[in-house]
Coordinates of C-alpha atoms in Angstrom, one line a residue:
Chain D
X1 CA 23.3 137.1 69.4
X2 CA 24.3 133.9 71.2
X3 CA 27.9 133.6 72.4
X4 CA 28.5 130.6 70.1
X5 CA 27.3 132.6 67.1
X6 CA 30.3 134.9 67.5
X7 CA 32.5 132.1 66.1
X8 CA 30.3 131.0 63.3
X9 CA 31.6 131.7 59.9
X10 CA 30.0 132.1 56.5
X11 CA 31.1 132.0 52.9
X12 CA 29.2 133.2 49.9
X13 CA 29.9 131.3 46.7
X14 CA 27.1 132.0 44.3
X15 CA 24.4 130.7 44.5
X16 CA 25.2 129.2 47.9
X17 CA 25.7 130.6 51.4
X18 CA 27.8 128.2 53.4
X19 CA 27.6 128.4 57.1
X20 CA 30.0 126.7 59.6
X21 CA 28.6 126.5 63.1
X22 CA 29.9 125.0 66.4
X23 CA 33.3 126.7 66.4
X24 CA 34.5 128.3 69.6
X25 CA 37.1 130.7 71.0
X26 CA 39.3 127.6 71.6
X27 CA 38.7 126.1 68.1
X28 CA 38.3 128.7 65.4
X29 CA 37.1 127.8 61.9
X30 CA 37.5 129.3 58.5
X31 CA 36.1 128.6 55.0
X32 CA 37.5 129.2 51.6
X33 CA 36.5 128.2 48.1
X34 CA 38.2 127.1 44.9
X35 CA 37.0 125.8 41.6
X36 CA 38.8 122.8 39.9
X37 CA 39.4 122.3 36.2
X38 CA 36.1 120.6 35.7
X39 CA 34.1 123.5 37.2
X40 CA 33.6 121.6 40.4
X41 CA 33.4 123.7 43.6
X42 CA 35.7 122.8 46.5
X43 CA 34.9 124.3 49.9
X44 CA 37.9 124.1 52.2
X45 CA 37.3 123.9 56.0
X46 CA 40.1 124.8 58.4
X47 CA 39.9 124.4 62.2
X48 CA 42.6 125.7 64.4
X49 CA 43.4 125.6 68.1
X50 CA 46.3 126.9 70.1
X51 CA 46.3 123.8 72.3
X52 CA 46.0 120.1 71.6
X53 CA 42.3 119.2 72.2
X54 CA 39.3 117.4 70.8
X55 CA 37.4 119.6 68.4
X56 CA 33.8 120.5 69.2
X57 CA 30.9 119.2 67.1
X58 CA 30.7 121.4 64.0
X59 CA 28.4 121.5 61.0
X60 CA 28.7 123.0 57.6
X61 CA 25.3 123.7 56.0
X62 CA 24.0 125.2 52.8
X63 CA 20.7 125.1 50.8
X64 CA 20.3 123.8 47.3
X65 CA 17.1 124.6 45.4
X66 CA 14.9 121.6 45.0
X67 CA 14.5 122.0 41.2
X68 CA 14.4 118.9 39.0
X69 CA 15.5 116.6 41.7
X70 CA 13.7 113.3 42.1
X71 CA 16.2 110.9 43.6
X72 CA 19.0 110.5 46.1
X73 CA 21.8 108.0 45.9
X74 CA 23.9 107.1 48.9
X75 CA 25.9 104.1 50.1
X76 CA 23.6 103.4 53.1
X77 CA 22.7 99.7 53.6
X78 CA 21.6 97.4 56.3
X79 CA 24.1 96.4 58.9
X80 CA 24.7 92.6 59.0
X81 CA 24.5 92.9 62.8
X82 CA 20.9 93.7 62.3
X83 CA 20.1 90.6 60.2
X84 CA 17.2 88.7 61.8
X85 CA 18.0 85.0 61.7
X86 CA 14.9 82.8 61.5
X87 CA 15.2 79.6 63.5
X88 CA 18.6 78.1 64.2
X89 CA 20.8 75.3 63.0
X90 CA 20.6 75.1 59.2
X91 CA 18.3 78.0 58.5
X92 CA 19.3 80.8 56.3
X93 CA 19.8 84.4 57.5
X94 CA 16.8 86.4 56.4
X95 CA 16.7 90.1 55.7
X96 CA 13.3 91.4 56.9
X97 CA 13.4 94.4 54.7
X98 CA 15.1 95.1 51.4
X99 CA 16.5 98.5 51.1
X100 CA 17.3 100.1 47.8
X101 CA 20.1 102.6 47.8
Chain W
X1 CA 10.8 122.3 58.9
X2 CA 13.9 120.5 57.5
X3 CA 13.6 116.8 56.6
X4 CA 16.7 115.0 57.5
X5 CA 17.8 112.3 55.0
X6 CA 21.3 111.5 55.9
X7 CA 24.0 108.9 56.5
X8 CA 26.9 108.5 58.7
X9 CA 30.2 107.4 57.2
X10 CA 33.6 106.6 58.7
X11 CA 36.6 104.5 57.9
X12 CA 34.9 101.2 58.0
X13 CA 31.4 102.2 57.1
X14 CA 29.8 103.6 54.0
X15 CA 31.3 106.5 52.1
X16 CA 30.9 110.3 52.6
X17 CA 28.9 111.1 49.4
X18 CA 25.4 112.0 48.4
X19 CA 24.1 112.4 44.9
X20 CA 20.8 114.2 44.0
X21 CA 19.6 113.4 40.5
X22 CA 16.6 113.7 38.3
X23 CA 14.4 111.0 36.8
X24 CA 16.6 110.9 33.7
X25 CA 19.6 110.2 35.8
X26 CA 21.2 113.6 35.3
X27 CA 23.2 114.9 38.2
X28 CA 21.8 117.9 40.0
X29 CA 24.1 118.0 43.1
X30 CA 26.7 115.5 44.1
X31 CA 28.6 116.4 47.2
X32 CA 31.4 114.4 48.8
X33 CA 33.8 115.0 51.7
X34 CA 37.5 114.4 51.7
X35 CA 37.7 113.0 55.3
X36 CA 36.6 109.3 55.0
X37 CA 38.3 108.4 58.3
X38 CA 36.4 110.2 61.0
X39 CA 32.7 109.9 61.5
X40 CA 30.9 112.3 59.2
X41 CA 27.2 112.8 59.1
X42 CA 26.0 114.0 55.7
X43 CA 22.4 115.0 55.0
X44 CA 20.2 116.4 52.2
X45 CA 16.7 116.9 53.3
X46 CA 13.9 119.1 51.9
X47 CA 12.9 122.2 53.7
X48 CA 9.1 122.3 53.6
X49 CA 8.8 126.1 53.5
X50 CA 11.2 126.7 50.6
X51 CA 11.4 123.4 48.7
X52 CA 15.2 123.7 49.0
X53 CA 17.4 120.9 50.2
X54 CA 19.1 121.7 53.4
X55 CA 22.5 120.0 53.0
X56 CA 24.9 119.4 55.8
X57 CA 28.1 117.9 56.9
X58 CA 28.5 117.3 60.6
X59 CA 31.9 116.5 62.2
X60 CA 33.2 115.5 65.6
X61 CA 30.0 114.2 67.1
X62 CA 31.9 111.3 68.4
X63 CA 35.2 111.5 70.4
X64 CA 38.2 111.9 68.2
X65 CA 41.9 112.2 68.7
X66 CA 43.0 115.6 70.1
X67 CA 44.3 118.0 67.5
X68 CA 45.5 121.5 66.8
X69 CA 44.6 121.7 63.2
X70 CA 42.0 120.0 61.0
X71 CA 41.6 120.5 57.3
X72 CA 39.1 118.9 55.0
X73 CA 37.4 119.7 51.7
X74 CA 33.8 119.5 50.6
X75 CA 33.4 118.8 46.9
X76 CA 30.2 120.1 45.2
X77 CA 29.5 119.0 41.7
X78 CA 26.5 120.5 39.9
X79 CA 27.4 119.6 36.4
X80 CA 24.5 118.5 34.1
X81 CA 26.1 115.1 33.4
X82 CA 24.9 111.5 34.3
X83 CA 25.0 110.9 38.0
X84 CA 27.3 107.9 37.6
X85 CA 29.9 110.1 36.0
X86 CA 29.9 112.4 39.0
X87 CA 30.2 109.4 41.4
X88 CA 33.1 108.0 39.3
X89 CA 34.8 111.4 39.5
X90 CA 34.3 111.4 43.2
X91 CA 36.1 108.1 43.6
X92 CA 39.0 109.4 41.5
X93 CA 39.2 112.5 43.7
X94 CA 39.2 110.4 46.9
X95 CA 41.9 108.2 45.4
X96 CA 44.2 111.2 44.9
X97 CA 43.9 112.4 48.5
X98 CA 47.1 111.9 50.6
X99 CA 47.0 108.5 52.3
X100 CA 44.1 107.2 50.2
X101 CA 45.9 105.4 47.4
X102 CA 44.0 102.2 46.7
X103 CA 45.7 98.9 47.1
X104 CA 47.1 96.9 44.2
X105 CA 44.5 94.6 42.7
X106 CA 46.0 91.3 41.6
X107 CA 44.6 89.7 38.4
X108 CA 43.3 86.8 40.5
X109 CA 40.9 89.2 42.3
X110 CA 39.1 89.6 39.0
X111 CA 38.4 86.0 38.3
X112 CA 35.3 84.0 39.3
X113 CA 35.4 82.3 42.6
X114 CA 33.7 79.5 44.4
X115 CA 32.4 80.2 48.0
X116 CA 31.5 77.6 50.5
X117 CA 29.1 79.8 52.5
X118 CA 25.7 79.0 51.1
X119 CA 26.6 75.6 49.9
X120 CA 28.3 74.2 53.0
X121 CA 27.6 76.7 55.7
X122 CA 29.6 75.5 58.7
X123 CA 29.5 71.8 57.7
X124 CA 32.8 71.8 55.9
X125 CA 34.9 68.8 55.0
X126 CA 38.1 69.0 53.0
X127 CA 37.1 66.2 50.7
X128 CA 33.8 67.8 49.9
X129 CA 35.3 71.2 49.4
X130 CA 38.0 69.8 47.1
X131 CA 35.3 68.0 45.1
X132 CA 33.4 71.3 44.6
X133 CA 36.7 73.0 43.6
X134 CA 37.3 70.4 41.0
X135 CA 33.9 71.1 39.4
X136 CA 34.2 74.8 39.9
X137 CA 37.5 75.0 38.2
X138 CA 36.1 73.2 35.2
X139 CA 33.3 75.8 35.1
X140 CA 35.7 78.7 35.2
X141 CA 36.4 79.5 38.8
X142 CA 39.9 80.3 39.8
X143 CA 39.7 80.4 43.6
X144 CA 37.8 79.1 46.6
X145 CA 36.7 81.1 49.6
X146 CA 36.3 78.8 52.6
X147 CA 33.9 80.5 54.9
X148 CA 32.9 80.3 58.5
X149 CA 33.0 76.8 60.0
X150 CA 36.7 75.8 59.5
X151 CA 37.4 77.0 63.1
X152 CA 34.6 75.4 65.0
X153 CA 32.8 72.1 65.4
X154 CA 29.7 74.0 66.3
X155 CA 27.0 74.1 63.6
X156 CA 24.6 76.5 65.3
X157 CA 25.6 79.6 63.5
X158 CA 26.4 82.7 65.6
X159 CA 29.9 83.6 66.5
X160 CA 30.3 82.2 70.0
X161 CA 33.4 80.2 69.0
X162 CA 35.2 82.8 66.9
X163 CA 38.4 84.4 68.2
X164 CA 40.7 81.5 68.8
X165 CA 41.2 80.9 65.1
X166 CA 42.5 77.4 65.5
X167 CA 41.5 75.0 62.8
X168 CA 38.8 72.5 63.9
X169 CA 40.8 69.2 63.4
X170 CA 37.6 67.1 63.6
X171 CA 36.7 68.8 60.3
X172 CA 40.0 69.6 58.7
X173 CA 42.7 67.4 60.2
X174 CA 45.5 68.8 58.0
X175 CA 44.8 72.3 56.8
X176 CA 48.2 72.7 55.0
X177 CA 47.7 69.5 53.0
X178 CA 44.1 70.5 52.2
X179 CA 45.2 73.9 50.9
X180 CA 48.0 72.2 48.9
X181 CA 45.4 69.9 47.3
X182 CA 43.3 72.8 46.2
X183 CA 46.4 74.5 44.8
X184 CA 47.1 71.3 42.8
X185 CA 43.6 71.8 41.2
X186 CA 44.8 75.2 40.0
X187 CA 42.7 77.1 42.5
X188 CA 43.7 79.8 44.9
X189 CA 42.6 79.6 48.6
X190 CA 41.1 82.3 50.7
X191 CA 40.0 81.8 54.3
X192 CA 37.3 83.6 56.3
X193 CA 37.9 85.4 59.5
X194 CA 35.5 87.7 61.4
X195 CA 38.0 90.3 62.3
X196 CA 36.7 91.9 65.5
X197 CA 34.8 89.0 67.1
X198 CA 35.9 87.2 70.2
X199 CA 33.1 84.8 71.0
X200 CA 31.7 84.2 74.4
X201 CA 32.8 80.5 74.2
X202 CA 36.2 81.1 72.8
X203 CA 39.4 80.5 74.8
X204 CA 40.4 84.1 74.1
X205 CA 37.2 85.5 75.7
X206 CA 38.9 85.7 79.1
X207 CA 42.0 87.4 77.5
X208 CA 40.1 90.1 75.7
X209 CA 36.8 90.5 77.7
X210 CA 38.1 93.8 79.2
X211 CA 39.3 95.1 75.9
X212 CA 36.0 95.2 74.1
X213 CA 34.2 98.0 72.3
X214 CA 30.9 96.2 72.8
X215 CA 29.2 92.9 73.0
X216 CA 26.5 91.6 70.6
X217 CA 24.4 89.1 72.5
X218 CA 22.4 88.1 69.4
X219 CA 25.6 86.9 67.8
X220 CA 27.2 85.6 71.1
X221 CA 30.3 87.6 70.6
X222 CA 32.4 90.6 71.8
X223 CA 33.9 93.2 69.5
X224 CA 37.6 93.8 70.4
X225 CA 38.9 97.3 70.8
X226 CA 41.7 98.1 68.3
X227 CA 42.9 101.0 70.4
X228 CA 44.8 98.4 72.3
X229 CA 48.1 97.4 70.6
X230 CA 47.8 94.0 72.1
X231 CA 44.5 93.5 70.2
X232 CA 45.9 94.7 66.9
X233 CA 49.0 92.5 67.2
X234 CA 46.9 89.4 68.1
X235 CA 44.8 89.9 65.0
X236 CA 47.7 90.6 62.6
X237 CA 49.9 87.7 64.0
X238 CA 46.9 85.4 63.6
X239 CA 46.7 86.1 59.9
X240 CA 50.5 86.1 59.4
X241 CA 50.7 82.6 60.9
X242 CA 47.8 81.3 58.9
X243 CA 49.3 82.7 55.7
X244 CA 52.7 81.2 56.3
X245 CA 51.7 77.9 57.9
X246 CA 48.9 77.0 55.4
X247 CA 50.1 78.8 52.3
X248 CA 46.9 80.8 51.9
X249 CA 46.4 83.2 49.0
X250 CA 44.0 85.6 50.7
X251 CA 41.5 86.4 53.4
X252 CA 37.8 87.1 53.6
X253 CA 37.8 89.7 56.4
X254 CA 34.3 89.9 57.8
X255 CA 32.5 92.3 60.1
X256 CA 35.1 95.1 59.9
X257 CA 32.1 97.4 60.1
X258 CA 31.4 96.2 63.6
X259 CA 34.3 98.2 65.0
X260 CA 32.0 100.7 66.7
X261 CA 31.9 101.6 70.4
X262 CA 29.1 102.3 72.8
X263 CA 28.5 105.6 74.5
X264 CA 30.6 104.2 77.3
X265 CA 33.5 102.7 75.4
X266 CA 34.0 105.5 72.9
X267 CA 35.0 107.7 75.9
X268 CA 37.1 105.0 77.6
X269 CA 40.5 106.0 78.8
X270 CA 43.1 103.4 79.5
X271 CA 46.9 103.8 79.6
X272 CA 47.2 100.5 77.8
X273 CA 45.6 102.0 74.7
X274 CA 47.8 103.9 72.2
X275 CA 44.9 105.5 70.3
X276 CA 42.1 107.7 71.6
X277 CA 39.9 107.6 68.6
X278 CA 38.4 104.3 67.2
X279 CA 38.7 105.4 63.5
X280 CA 42.4 106.1 63.8
X281 CA 42.9 102.7 65.5
X282 CA 40.9 100.9 62.8
X283 CA 43.0 102.7 60.2
X284 CA 46.2 101.6 61.9
X285 CA 45.0 98.0 62.2
X286 CA 43.8 97.6 58.6
X287 CA 46.9 99.4 57.3
X288 CA 49.2 97.1 59.2
X289 CA 47.2 94.0 58.2
X290 CA 47.7 94.6 54.4
X291 CA 51.2 95.9 54.8
X292 CA 52.4 92.9 56.8
X293 CA 50.5 90.3 54.7
X294 CA 51.8 91.9 51.4
X295 CA 55.3 91.7 52.8
X296 CA 54.8 87.9 52.9
X297 CA 52.8 87.6 49.7
X298 CA 52.7 90.7 47.4
X299 CA 49.7 89.3 45.6
X300 CA 47.6 88.8 48.7
X301 CA 43.8 88.9 48.2
X302 CA 41.7 90.7 50.8
X303 CA 38.0 90.6 50.5
X304 CA 35.8 93.2 52.3
X305 CA 32.0 93.2 52.5
X306 CA 29.6 95.9 51.6
X307 CA 29.2 98.7 54.1
X308 CA 33.0 98.8 54.4
X309 CA 33.6 99.8 50.8
X310 CA 34.5 103.4 51.2
X311 CA 37.5 105.2 49.9
X312 CA 39.8 104.3 52.8
X313 CA 38.9 100.7 52.6
X314 CA 40.2 100.6 49.1
X315 CA 43.8 101.0 50.5
X316 CA 43.4 98.0 52.8
X317 CA 41.7 95.5 50.5
X318 CA 41.3 94.7 46.8
X319 CA 38.0 92.8 46.7
X320 CA 34.6 94.4 47.7
X321 CA 31.7 92.1 47.9
X322 CA 27.9 92.8 48.0
X323 CA 26.3 92.3 51.4
X324 CA 24.6 88.9 51.8
X325 CA 21.4 88.5 49.8
X326 CA 20.9 84.8 49.3
X327 CA 18.8 83.7 46.3
X328 CA 18.0 87.4 45.6
X329 CA 19.2 88.2 42.2
X330 CA 17.7 91.7 42.1
X331 CA 19.3 92.7 45.4
X332 CA 22.6 91.4 44.1
X333 CA 22.3 93.6 41.1
X334 CA 21.5 96.7 43.1
X335 CA 24.3 96.1 45.6
X336 CA 27.0 95.2 43.1
X337 CA 26.2 98.3 41.0
X338 CA 26.0 100.5 44.1
X339 CA 29.6 99.4 45.0
X340 CA 30.8 99.7 41.4
X341 CA 29.6 103.3 41.3
X342 CA 32.4 104.4 43.7
X343 CA 34.6 101.4 43.6
X344 CA 37.1 102.4 40.9
X345 CA 39.5 99.7 40.0
X346 CA 38.9 97.6 43.1
X347 CA 37.4 94.2 42.1
X348 CA 33.7 94.3 43.0
X349 CA 32.3 90.9 43.7
X350 CA 28.7 89.6 43.8
X351 CA 27.3 88.2 46.9
X352 CA 27.7 84.4 46.7
X353 CA 25.1 83.2 44.2
X354 CA 22.8 80.4 45.3
X355 CA 19.5 79.1 44.1
X356 CA 17.1 76.1 44.4
X357 CA 18.2 73.2 42.2
X358 CA 14.7 72.7 41.0
X359 CA 14.5 76.2 39.7
X360 CA 13.8 76.5 35.9
X361 CA 17.2 77.0 34.4
X362 CA 16.2 80.5 33.2
X363 CA 15.3 81.6 36.7
X364 CA 18.6 80.2 38.0
X365 CA 20.4 82.2 35.3
X366 CA 18.9 85.4 36.7
X367 CA 21.3 85.0 39.6
X368 CA 24.3 85.3 37.2
X369 CA 22.9 87.8 34.7
X370 CA 21.9 90.2 37.4
X371 CA 25.4 90.4 38.8
X372 CA 27.2 90.5 35.5
X373 CA 28.9 93.8 36.3
X374 CA 30.8 92.2 39.2
X375 CA 33.0 89.2 39.7
X376 CA 30.8 86.1 40.2
X377 CA 31.0 84.1 43.4
X378 CA 29.2 80.8 43.1
X379 CA 28.0 79.0 46.2
X380 CA 25.8 76.0 45.2
X381 CA 26.6 72.3 45.4
X382 CA 27.7 71.9 41.8
X383 CA 27.3 68.1 41.7
X384 CA 23.7 68.4 42.9
X385 CA 22.6 70.8 40.1
X386 CA 20.8 69.4 37.1
X387 CA 23.0 69.3 34.0
X388 CA 21.1 72.2 32.4
X389 CA 22.1 74.4 35.4
X390 CA 25.7 73.4 35.0
X391 CA 25.6 74.1 31.3
X392 CA 24.1 77.5 32.1
X393 CA 26.8 78.2 34.6
X394 CA 29.5 77.0 32.1
X395 CA 28.1 79.3 29.4
X396 CA 27.6 82.4 31.5
X397 CA 31.0 82.1 33.3
X398 CA 32.7 81.7 29.9
X399 CA 30.8 84.7 28.6
X400 CA 31.8 86.7 31.7
X401 CA 35.5 85.7 31.4
X402 CA 35.5 86.6 27.7
X403 CA 34.0 90.0 28.3
X404 CA 35.4 90.9 31.8
X405 CA 37.5 93.6 30.1
X406 CA 34.3 95.5 29.5
X407 CA 32.0 94.2 32.2
X408 CA 34.5 95.0 35.0
X409 CA 36.9 97.5 33.5
X410 CA 34.7 99.3 30.9
X411 CA 32.7 102.5 31.5
X412 CA 29.7 101.5 33.5
X413 CA 26.4 103.3 32.9
X414 CA 23.6 102.1 35.2
X415 CA 20.4 103.8 34.3
X416 CA 17.5 104.7 36.6
X417 CA 18.7 104.1 40.2
X418 CA 15.2 105.2 41.1
X419 CA 14.0 101.9 39.6
X420 CA 16.8 99.7 40.8
X421 CA 18.8 99.9 37.6
X422 CA 16.5 98.3 35.0
X423 CA 19.2 98.8 32.4
X424 CA 22.9 98.9 32.6
X425 CA 25.5 99.3 29.9
X426 CA 29.3 98.8 30.0
X427 CA 31.4 99.7 27.1
X428 CA 35.0 100.4 25.9
X429 CA 36.4 101.2 22.5
X430 CA 35.9 97.7 21.2
X431 CA 32.6 96.4 22.6
X432 CA 29.5 97.2 24.5
X433 CA 27.3 95.0 26.7
X434 CA 23.8 96.1 27.4
X435 CA 21.7 94.3 30.1
X436 CA 18.0 94.8 30.4
X437 CA 16.6 93.9 33.8
X438 CA 13.0 95.1 33.3
X439 CA 10.3 95.1 30.7
X440 CA 11.6 98.3 29.2
X441 CA 12.5 99.9 26.0
X442 CA 16.2 99.2 25.8
X443 CA 18.3 102.2 24.8
X444 CA 21.8 101.1 24.0
X445 CA 23.2 104.4 22.7
X446 CA 25.5 104.7 19.7
X447 CA 27.4 102.1 17.8
X448 CA 30.9 103.4 18.4
X449 CA 32.1 100.0 19.7
X450 CA 30.8 98.1 16.6
X451 CA 30.3 94.9 18.7
X452 CA 27.3 94.9 21.0
X453 CA 25.8 92.1 23.2
X454 CA 22.3 92.6 24.4
X455 CA 21.5 90.5 27.5
X456 CA 17.9 89.7 28.3
X457 CA 17.9 89.8 32.1
X458 CA 14.2 89.2 32.3
X459 CA 11.9 86.1 31.8
X460 CA 10.4 87.7 28.7
X461 CA 11.0 86.1 25.3
X462 CA 11.9 89.4 23.6
X463 CA 13.7 92.6 24.0
X464 CA 12.6 95.9 22.4
X465 CA 15.6 98.0 21.3
X466 CA 15.3 101.7 20.5
X467 CA 18.1 103.2 18.4
X468 CA 18.6 106.9 18.1
X469 CA 20.7 106.4 14.9
X470 CA 21.0 103.7 12.3
X471 CA 23.5 101.0 13.1
X472 CA 23.4 99.6 9.5
X473 CA 23.4 95.9 8.7
X474 CA 24.7 93.7 11.5
X475 CA 25.2 90.0 12.0
X476 CA 22.8 88.8 14.6
X477 CA 23.4 85.7 16.7
X478 CA 21.0 84.8 19.5
X479 CA 21.8 82.2 22.2
X480 CA 19.7 80.9 25.1
X481 CA 20.8 80.9 28.7
X482 CA 22.7 77.7 28.2
X483 CA 24.5 79.1 25.2
X484 CA 22.6 77.1 22.5
X485 CA 22.6 79.0 19.2
X486 CA 19.0 79.7 18.3
X487 CA 19.2 82.1 15.4
X488 CA 21.9 83.4 13.2
X489 CA 21.0 86.0 10.5
X490 CA 21.6 89.5 9.3
X491 CA 19.5 92.4 10.5
X492 CA 19.1 96.0 9.3
X493 CA 19.2 98.2 12.3
X494 CA 17.7 101.5 11.2
X495 CA 16.9 104.2 13.7
X496 CA 13.8 103.3 15.6
X497 CA 12.4 100.4 17.5
X498 CA 13.4 96.8 16.9
X499 CA 12.1 93.5 18.4
X500 CA 14.7 90.9 19.1
X501 CA 13.6 87.4 20.0
X502 CA 16.1 86.9 22.8
X503 CA 14.9 84.2 25.2
X504 CA 14.9 84.6 29.0
X505 CA 18.5 85.2 30.3
X506 CA 19.7 84.7 26.7
X507 CA 22.0 87.0 24.8
X508 CA 22.1 88.5 21.3
X509 CA 25.4 89.4 19.6
X510 CA 25.3 92.2 17.1
X511 CA 28.6 92.4 15.1
X512 CA 29.8 93.8 11.8

């Protein structure tokens, strides 16, 4: 077992196994679960340190069965800083690619 | 092998939510994170070996403020309901988080506006703007957004001269009088600022060149570092002075999503800074901007642009606009609906609509019809349009104003995000508006509202409607894209498929 794995924590909430990695002796993590009135699952992350410090990079992961899933919806769009402007003066800014959500 | 399909969100960029859905638009897993302030990397990528999605939420991969305790919540929704209901519930959940209460949205934020960007670009003159305002008001617009150009005599685009925010008197000799004349026309006045930019050729470049997060050579500008109180105070005082001196009604605050550091500057330490983390400093800046401006004008209008449309931005601004997509009706549809999905009551605006004056009027109407579920912003020279285009604008803006209660505030049901929303429906207890944007079988659902408008957002001359249940006998009125009444009759709407001869960008009203 790696030293860092000593501080990983897991939480089983059927059908998921949640795993929190990246915690350390200085910054300990814990997970808990609750279910709201709509049946929506809430996973609570808590990180604690005895001293004031910047937390390490941590990641919460789990697996979801890829059953009857065909699309993904996010709010990822093109940065305006990345617009490519064709020509100068009176030309219009031109997006080189159109990115659906 | 895990495929990574992820996004990074933070205070002024995107939103921490991913929704996985099936081809019928039913939710399979929507997960959202409560911390919209700090950088959060979310992912959902297929694992090749197991066909499972490896889902992840990564935190603190960028420097943050030191802390002893950090608490956050991951929300996982696996209910078998339409994906848009899950996303709407996510925005409600965010809005209830401590410190995330959305800003008040004045009624003026929900009225059509005229924008100078695509029609004037930087070549502004007060007389020409006022002339467009006169025409726009008659067509149904209630405010003008004066964009980039008022602060510089340069017409070369780019942002080299941003950062001083002094009116270019060669263009606008008396800004206060100009704003007053627009007010006399019955229009509100919003003014553009690129919040973080201090251009290479600005007078303030020398003042702030050592207080930058980065430079962007392609735009000829630096991005100021909000961790310096001097920087924040400069920005806020600039807006306060403009608001008071010129009697503005609002601000179009651009490029807030550019507040991002480099590998070098995110780790920068300087005793003159009062924040260590950039997100916390952006939060402080934006919170102070709206608080201080609202102290002067409680109904202040603040427009943000897509990318900074997340849950925290809702507390700093009350208008969210789709990212620039000139003359691209389809992109405007996709972007406005994307923002609507998590925008709650915040007024979602279209990108400024523009088109070629020689367009067939039906094609020009596509610009309006595709963005019906957002507040229209018009940005064409109205006096250079043919009369048919003006009549089309007059008709569709009147339609939009009459039905904004359902278009903006009704329950929005955009179908098939996988096909860029070829159908979208908005309804409330009294009416329903159904827009078809593709050559599809339109499925409007039930007849609970009793009044339904079917909008043909295509260039076809008919719509096929499929009813699961009989709607009974209805009055049918069909209008073209200029509002001309083409047909008025009664129609028996039994369960099944019906052909309605709605012309391109026209509309059919079905009422009892």
